[in-house]
XYZ file of C-alpha atoms in Angstrom:
454
model
C -74.972 -6.367 98.940
C -78.443 -8.758 100.100
C -80.997 -6.128 98.499
C -80.114 -5.891 95.700
C -79.164 -9.501 95.352
C -81.808 -10.955 96.486
C -85.155 -10.774 94.075
C -87.534 -10.090 97.227
C -85.787 -6.602 97.659
C -88.886 -5.195 95.070
C -91.494 -5.738 97.875
C -89.596 -2.788 99.740
C -89.579 -4.957 103.040
C -86.302 -4.857 106.396
C -82.852 -5.005 105.378
C -83.189 -7.584 107.685
C -85.581 -10.329 106.895
C -84.195 -9.688 103.621
C -80.947 -11.150 104.596
C -83.018 -13.837 106.880
C -84.881 -14.795 103.174
C -81.191 -15.353 101.435
C -79.708 -16.829 104.619
C -83.613 -19.631 104.267
C -82.008 -20.259 100.885
C -85.248 -17.683 99.149
C -83.618 -15.538 96.378
C -87.054 -15.838 94.005
C -90.233 -14.979 95.195
C -92.563 -17.738 93.409
C -95.985 -16.767 91.535
C -98.109 -16.732 94.507
C -95.164 -14.617 96.148
C -94.867 -12.374 93.883
C -98.858 -11.515 92.667
C -100.085 -11.433 96.907
C -97.317 -10.804 99.361
C -97.413 -6.367 97.866
C -100.811 -6.527 98.859
C -100.215 -8.548 102.046
C -98.300 -5.797 102.802
C -100.297 -3.014 102.364
C -102.247 -4.601 104.494
C -105.637 -5.738 102.312
C -107.374 -8.871 102.057
C -106.859 -10.721 100.170
C -107.741 -14.456 98.591
C -105.046 -17.224 97.028
C -105.905 -19.715 94.850
C -103.141 -21.910 93.921
C -101.604 -25.846 93.039
C -100.326 -26.851 96.639
C -96.300 -26.718 97.000
C -96.210 -23.010 95.401
C -95.299 -21.581 98.165
C -98.275 -20.120 100.005
C -96.371 -19.890 103.443
C -93.908 -18.264 102.682
C -96.211 -15.506 101.559
C -97.869 -15.156 104.702
C -95.032 -16.138 106.384
C -93.221 -12.922 105.392
C -95.520 -9.815 105.483
C -96.435 -11.453 109.165
C -92.363 -11.464 110.072
C -91.921 -8.022 108.222
C -95.004 -6.198 110.439
C -94.496 -7.469 113.026
C -94.006 -5.477 116.642
C -91.087 -6.365 118.608
C -91.527 -5.304 121.577
C -95.732 -6.198 121.846
C -96.384 -9.113 123.135
C -99.582 -9.147 122.471
C -100.964 -11.690 119.569
C -100.438 -9.927 116.661
C -101.404 -12.719 113.880
C -103.337 -16.120 113.352
C -102.737 -19.322 111.462
C -105.825 -21.613 111.756
C -104.805 -24.941 109.545
C -107.066 -27.895 109.568
C -104.471 -30.645 110.010
C -101.486 -31.117 113.354
C -98.657 -32.020 110.952
C -100.093 -28.669 108.481
C -99.221 -26.669 112.000
C -96.642 -28.122 113.051
C -94.833 -26.735 108.879
C -95.811 -24.182 109.669
C -94.243 -24.096 113.657
C -90.982 -24.812 111.836
C -90.870 -22.479 109.075
C -92.191 -19.636 111.325
C -89.252 -20.779 114.065
C -87.083 -20.957 111.445
C -87.223 -17.538 109.770
C -87.500 -15.956 112.835
C -84.534 -17.063 113.549
C -82.600 -16.071 110.827
C -83.127 -12.599 111.296
C -81.929 -13.076 114.884
C -85.100 -11.354 116.623
C -86.652 -13.378 119.703
C -90.307 -14.057 118.272
C -92.649 -14.989 120.840
C -94.465 -17.893 118.245
C -96.903 -20.301 119.600
C -98.754 -24.372 118.474
C -101.613 -25.082 119.678
C -103.465 -28.856 117.976
C -106.034 -30.866 119.634
C -104.129 -33.953 120.911
C -101.725 -31.731 123.195
C -102.277 -30.317 126.615
C -104.560 -28.675 127.284
C -104.318 -27.444 130.719
C -100.422 -27.331 129.713
C -101.438 -24.320 126.950
C -103.882 -22.867 129.470
C -101.031 -22.072 132.263
C -98.131 -21.363 129.107
C -100.191 -18.130 127.988
C -101.281 -17.208 132.074
C -97.226 -15.981 132.044
C -97.997 -14.202 128.317
C -99.486 -13.801 125.381
C -97.252 -15.457 122.283
C -96.826 -13.270 119.401
C -98.633 -15.601 116.761
C -100.248 -18.462 117.177
C -99.984 -21.429 114.907
C -102.550 -23.850 115.151
C -106.012 -26.016 114.245
C -108.803 -24.245 114.489
C -111.068 -26.920 117.608
C -108.144 -26.429 119.550
C -107.600 -22.703 119.650
C -111.425 -21.507 119.665
C -110.768 -24.286 123.712
C -108.290 -21.710 124.443
C -110.348 -18.617 123.098
C -113.417 -20.501 125.015
C -111.686 -20.319 127.798
C -110.201 -17.033 128.043
C -106.728 -18.170 128.454
C -105.826 -16.790 125.017
C -106.725 -13.229 124.686
C -107.605 -12.074 120.175
C -108.255 -8.317 120.973
C -106.166 -6.927 118.706
C -105.298 -9.424 116.911
C -103.810 -7.603 112.840
C -103.806 -10.284 110.401
C -105.757 -13.658 110.181
C -104.944 -16.580 107.625
C -106.829 -19.269 107.022
C -104.895 -21.891 105.545
C -105.879 -24.891 103.235
C -109.702 -23.625 104.079
C -111.319 -25.799 101.454
C -109.645 -28.609 103.769
C -110.694 -26.615 106.676
C -114.103 -26.459 105.205
C -114.241 -30.003 104.425
C -113.229 -31.635 107.022
C -116.198 -29.705 109.595
C -113.777 -26.884 111.417
C -115.060 -23.360 109.179
C -117.831 -23.009 113.008
C -114.668 -22.859 115.437
C -112.814 -20.706 112.127
C -115.752 -17.960 112.160
C -115.855 -18.109 116.344
C -112.149 -17.544 115.995
C -113.366 -14.848 113.562
C -115.442 -13.297 115.999
C -113.168 -12.839 119.584
C -111.101 -10.473 116.726
C -111.135 -6.769 116.235
C -113.647 -5.175 112.856
C -110.471 -3.533 111.974
C -109.026 -7.372 111.172
C -106.777 -8.227 107.779
C -107.882 -11.466 106.569
C -105.198 -14.192 104.489
C -107.542 -17.031 102.954
C -105.137 -19.501 101.230
C -107.093 -22.666 99.458
C -106.402 -24.999 96.168
C -109.705 -24.914 95.234
C -112.316 -22.835 96.576
C -115.730 -24.027 97.169
C -119.060 -22.602 96.376
C -119.773 -23.662 100.888
C -116.685 -21.467 101.501
C -118.073 -18.310 99.946
C -120.091 -17.067 102.721
C -117.725 -16.653 105.013
C -115.452 -14.370 102.264
C -118.174 -12.820 102.277
C -118.464 -12.637 106.094
C -114.172 -11.084 106.960
C -113.169 -10.204 104.038
C -113.969 -7.221 103.296
C -112.918 -6.034 99.367
C -110.153 -8.490 98.979
C -107.860 -9.136 95.976
C -108.609 -11.969 95.056
C -105.264 -13.660 92.517
C -105.370 -17.733 90.693
C -102.151 -18.321 90.626
C -102.624 -20.401 86.763
C -100.639 -23.359 85.950
C -100.134 -25.194 83.060
C -101.368 -28.214 84.155
C -103.099 -29.651 87.262
C -100.147 -31.063 88.697
C -96.689 -29.843 88.476
C -95.503 -30.725 84.859
C -92.000 -31.572 87.008
C -94.228 -35.168 87.705
C -95.210 -38.426 86.352
C -98.577 -40.481 86.000
C -99.076 -44.340 85.814
C -102.286 -46.597 86.072
C -101.783 -49.542 87.375
C -104.016 -51.553 86.476
C -104.587 -54.267 89.739
C -107.696 -56.848 88.497
C -107.592 -59.456 90.536
C -104.497 -59.040 91.867
C -103.904 -58.667 95.860
C -103.151 -54.705 96.071
C -100.762 -55.369 98.936
C -98.856 -57.844 96.726
C -98.741 -55.468 93.955
C -97.704 -52.975 96.038
C -94.831 -54.690 97.220
C -93.963 -55.082 93.231
C -93.618 -51.334 92.313
C -91.828 -50.845 95.967
C -89.408 -52.562 95.256
C -89.022 -52.532 91.294
C -88.347 -48.534 91.731
C -86.967 -48.868 94.367
C -87.611 -45.070 95.157
C -85.481 -42.463 97.656
C -88.564 -42.178 99.105
C -91.814 -43.206 98.809
C -95.353 -42.416 100.699
C -97.997 -44.737 100.080
C -100.932 -43.018 100.411
C -104.594 -44.999 101.821
C -108.233 -43.713 101.390
C -108.491 -45.394 104.672
C -106.537 -45.782 108.425
C -107.657 -49.695 108.448
C -106.449 -49.589 105.495
C -102.873 -47.562 105.719
C -102.143 -50.012 108.803
C -103.135 -53.286 107.315
C -101.011 -52.057 103.997
C -98.036 -50.596 107.040
C -98.140 -54.177 109.187
C -97.734 -56.540 105.247
C -94.870 -54.211 104.320
C -93.255 -54.897 107.719
C -94.542 -58.391 107.075
C -91.644 -57.996 104.295
C -89.449 -56.594 104.893
C -90.064 -52.974 104.847
C -89.115 -50.156 107.272
C -92.004 -48.271 107.284
C -93.337 -45.574 109.076
C -97.233 -44.955 109.787
C -99.079 -40.838 109.946
C -103.077 -41.478 110.226
C -105.262 -40.433 113.549
C -104.680 -43.837 115.531
C -101.632 -42.821 115.915
C -100.801 -40.553 119.412
C -99.761 -36.860 118.743
C -96.718 -36.863 120.528
C -95.682 -40.846 118.743
C -97.301 -39.520 115.235
C -94.488 -36.263 116.284
C -91.321 -38.684 116.780
C -92.267 -40.448 113.258
C -92.603 -37.269 111.427
C -88.884 -35.759 113.305
C -87.752 -39.688 112.041
C -88.692 -38.890 109.101
C -87.280 -36.079 107.889
C -84.519 -37.445 108.906
C -84.789 -39.328 106.256
C -84.989 -42.941 108.876
C -87.399 -44.390 107.098
C -87.600 -45.748 102.681
C -91.292 -45.435 102.501
C -94.267 -44.028 105.120
C -98.284 -45.019 104.964
C -100.287 -42.760 105.759
C -103.826 -41.656 105.468
C -105.346 -37.536 103.965
C -105.380 -36.615 107.417
C -101.500 -36.286 106.678
C -101.105 -35.480 103.178
C -101.670 -31.813 102.589
C -98.716 -32.206 106.357
C -95.916 -34.210 104.811
C -93.474 -31.603 103.876
C -90.304 -33.811 102.865
C -87.331 -33.509 100.177
C -86.415 -36.097 98.346
C -89.982 -38.211 97.526
C -89.659 -39.701 94.198
C -92.720 -42.239 94.238
C -96.077 -40.833 94.989
C -97.996 -44.290 94.997
C -102.108 -44.712 95.868
C -103.174 -47.812 96.856
C -106.636 -46.532 96.258
C -108.423 -43.092 94.610
C -109.355 -41.414 96.924
C -112.685 -40.071 97.780
C -112.809 -36.850 97.641
C -111.199 -36.461 94.161
C -109.113 -33.063 95.031
C -106.999 -35.239 97.501
C -105.428 -36.521 94.765
C -103.726 -33.128 93.541
C -102.716 -33.071 97.668
C -101.509 -36.833 97.360
C -99.181 -36.569 94.167
C -98.022 -32.578 94.778
C -96.315 -34.289 97.765
C -93.506 -35.647 94.912
C -92.099 -33.466 91.608
C -90.843 -30.352 93.986
C -88.424 -27.156 94.274
C -88.152 -28.422 89.584
C -87.322 -31.968 90.209
C -88.726 -35.128 89.000
C -91.350 -37.126 90.772
C -93.035 -40.388 90.383
C -97.153 -41.044 90.371
C -98.474 -44.001 90.492
C -102.334 -44.947 91.104
C -103.457 -48.384 91.536
C -107.629 -48.849 90.247
C -109.135 -52.140 89.612
C -112.184 -52.187 87.290
C -114.688 -50.689 88.902
C -113.031 -47.055 89.088
C -113.190 -46.109 85.384
C -115.661 -43.829 86.821
C -113.242 -41.769 88.836
C -110.159 -41.770 86.474
C -112.281 -40.072 84.099
C -113.157 -37.661 86.143
C -109.662 -37.071 87.432
C -109.305 -37.102 83.580
C -111.412 -34.185 83.357
C -109.365 -31.973 85.765
C -106.265 -32.681 83.389
C -104.805 -35.268 84.694
C -102.741 -36.544 82.260
C -102.581 -41.083 82.891
C -99.331 -43.079 81.002
C -101.563 -46.376 81.054
C -99.540 -48.910 82.985
C -98.848 -53.067 83.782
C -96.209 -55.380 85.699
C -94.498 -58.319 83.929
C -91.845 -60.453 84.102
C -90.755 -58.535 86.937
C -91.462 -54.848 84.875
C -93.452 -52.222 84.957
C -94.312 -51.402 80.530
C -96.289 -49.702 79.127
C -100.104 -50.982 78.019
C -99.822 -50.132 74.393
C -104.705 -49.783 74.391
C -105.684 -49.602 77.761
C -109.169 -50.177 76.323
C -109.051 -48.091 73.434
C -109.896 -44.654 75.530
C -108.687 -41.859 73.557
C -111.826 -43.457 71.337
C -114.450 -43.528 74.950
C -115.067 -39.961 76.056
C -114.399 -38.821 79.295
C -116.897 -38.235 81.783
C -117.628 -36.461 84.463
C -121.032 -36.809 87.225
C -123.555 -34.600 84.954
C -123.891 -37.696 83.190
C -127.826 -37.375 82.323
C -128.001 -35.395 79.478
C -125.495 -38.868 77.719
C -127.875 -41.348 79.606
C -131.066 -39.247 77.561
C -128.824 -38.866 74.260
C -128.468 -42.872 74.126
C -132.738 -43.661 75.051
C -133.632 -40.795 71.599
C -131.250 -42.756 70.076
C -132.081 -46.652 70.509
C -136.054 -44.619 69.115
C -133.847 -45.321 65.913
C -132.528 -47.377 63.963
C -130.728 -50.517 67.328
C -127.841 -52.232 64.986
C -126.628 -55.105 66.379
C -125.503 -54.497 70.403
C -126.430 -51.850 71.064
C -129.517 -52.675 72.951
C -126.544 -53.822 75.289
C -124.134 -51.082 75.025
C -127.292 -48.604 76.428
C -128.146 -51.366 78.995
C -124.103 -51.156 79.620
C -124.521 -47.427 80.491
C -127.319 -47.372 82.128
C -126.380 -50.208 84.318
C -122.467 -47.278 84.936
C -125.167 -44.362 85.595
C -126.649 -46.548 88.795
C -123.579 -47.622 89.655
C -122.491 -44.312 89.930
C -125.362 -42.547 91.927
C -124.502 -45.365 94.424
C -120.719 -44.316 95.272
C -121.555 -40.662 94.461
C -124.299 -40.829 97.232
C -121.836 -43.384 99.386
C -118.794 -41.027 98.600
C -120.494 -37.701 101.164
C -122.355 -40.606 103.041
C -118.067 -41.562 103.834
C -117.559 -37.636 104.267
C -120.357 -36.765 106.577
C -119.323 -39.241 108.985
C -115.080 -38.355 108.676
C -115.820 -35.149 109.267
C -117.633 -35.524 112.264
C -114.881 -38.050 113.378
C -112.060 -35.179 112.098
C -113.825 -32.656 113.889
C -113.904 -34.918 117.542
C -110.255 -35.723 116.989
C -108.923 -32.374 116.424
C -110.178 -30.697 119.305
C-alpha cells in the first residue's frame, strides 16, 4: 500500500526506501526531485539549478541510499559542502533517513575545526560508506592516506556557487582527482557562475542539466519589505522591528561577524535572548547553539552569510537584513530561510540612502519590495518612495546610460538638467568604487574562510 500511496513509487525505488520516505513525511516529490532523481538512478551525471529550499538535499540522498551496497564497507559516496552548518544539516538528514530505513549505514561527517587526529584514527579502524564534509578537511584526510576514495561511485558537489565563491573549488578538484575515472558526479547550485563551467566540463560526462523555473526569484509565500533607516540608528530600528513584529522565530543577518556581535550584544542589552552564528563561534559551541536553535530555545538568531545556507529551521517567521549583502545572490539565500514548505514568511531589509543602487539591482533580479516606514510604533506603507515606478531600475552595466545622458547634454539643456547629469555621473563613480571595494572584500573573505574551514 505504501508504494501506491507514495508518489516516490514512480521512480522504482526499493520498497523499503519508499516505506522510509513515508515515515519521514516525504510522499510527493518536489519539482527538482521529480526532474533529476530518474536521471541519477540511471547513473547519469547531472547539474541541478534551483532556488534554495527546493529539496535538493534529498534529490541526491534518495538515489545514493537506494543504490548503496550495504554489505560493502568502503567509501561509496562523497558529499562536499562549503559550510560546516550545511554539512551538519545534510548529515542529520542522511542519518534520519537511514534510521527510518532501519539499516546500518555508516555515515561520517568531516569538517574543519574538529579533531583531525581523532578522525584519522577512526578511519584506520574502518572506512565509512558515505562521507559528508567541507572540502578542506576531506582533502586533508585524503592527503594523509587516511580517507580512501579509490572506489567511490558518486561525488556530490552541493552549493557549488558558494563553494566557488569561498575559494574551495581547488580542494574539490583535488578530491575528485582521487576518485575513479568512472564516477557519477552530481552538482547542485542555486546559481551557475561562468567560472564554475571549467570544473563541470572536466568532471561531468554529458550531464543532464535541469534548471527548475520559478515564478519569482524567491518563494511567493514571502513578503519583502524595504525599510529606510535614513539617519536612524540601525540597532534601534532592528529592536523596533522585532518588538513590533513579535516573531515566532527571527533570523537577523549581518554582513560581517563584527556587526553580528554588535547586533547580538545590543539586543541582549535590551533583554532579548539571542543566539549567534558566525565564524568566531568555536565549532563545539556552534553545534551546541544550533541544537538549541533547533529545539526553539531562542526566539532571535543573529547570523552571517556563512550560515545563510546552513540554517534549516522549522517555523522561521521573520528574516531581518541589517544591510544588503555584498554578494547580492546571498540575499536570496538569506530570505529563503523563511516561507518554507508553503508557510508564510516576512523578510525586512534595512537600507540607507547610499544603497539605492543595490536595491535597484535586487529589483532587476525580480524581487518585488513593499516600501515601509516605522511611524508611531507601527510599520506602515510608504506612499511614494522617490517615485520609484518612474525611475528606470539600473544594473551594474550603466555605461550606455551615462553615454546617452552626455549625448543629450549637447542638445537643448532644460532647467536642472545639468544638475541631474552631474548627480548621475557621481552615482556612477560611487557605484564603481563600491564594486571595487566589494571585490576586495570578497577576496579577503575567501582567504579567511579558506583558512578557517581547514
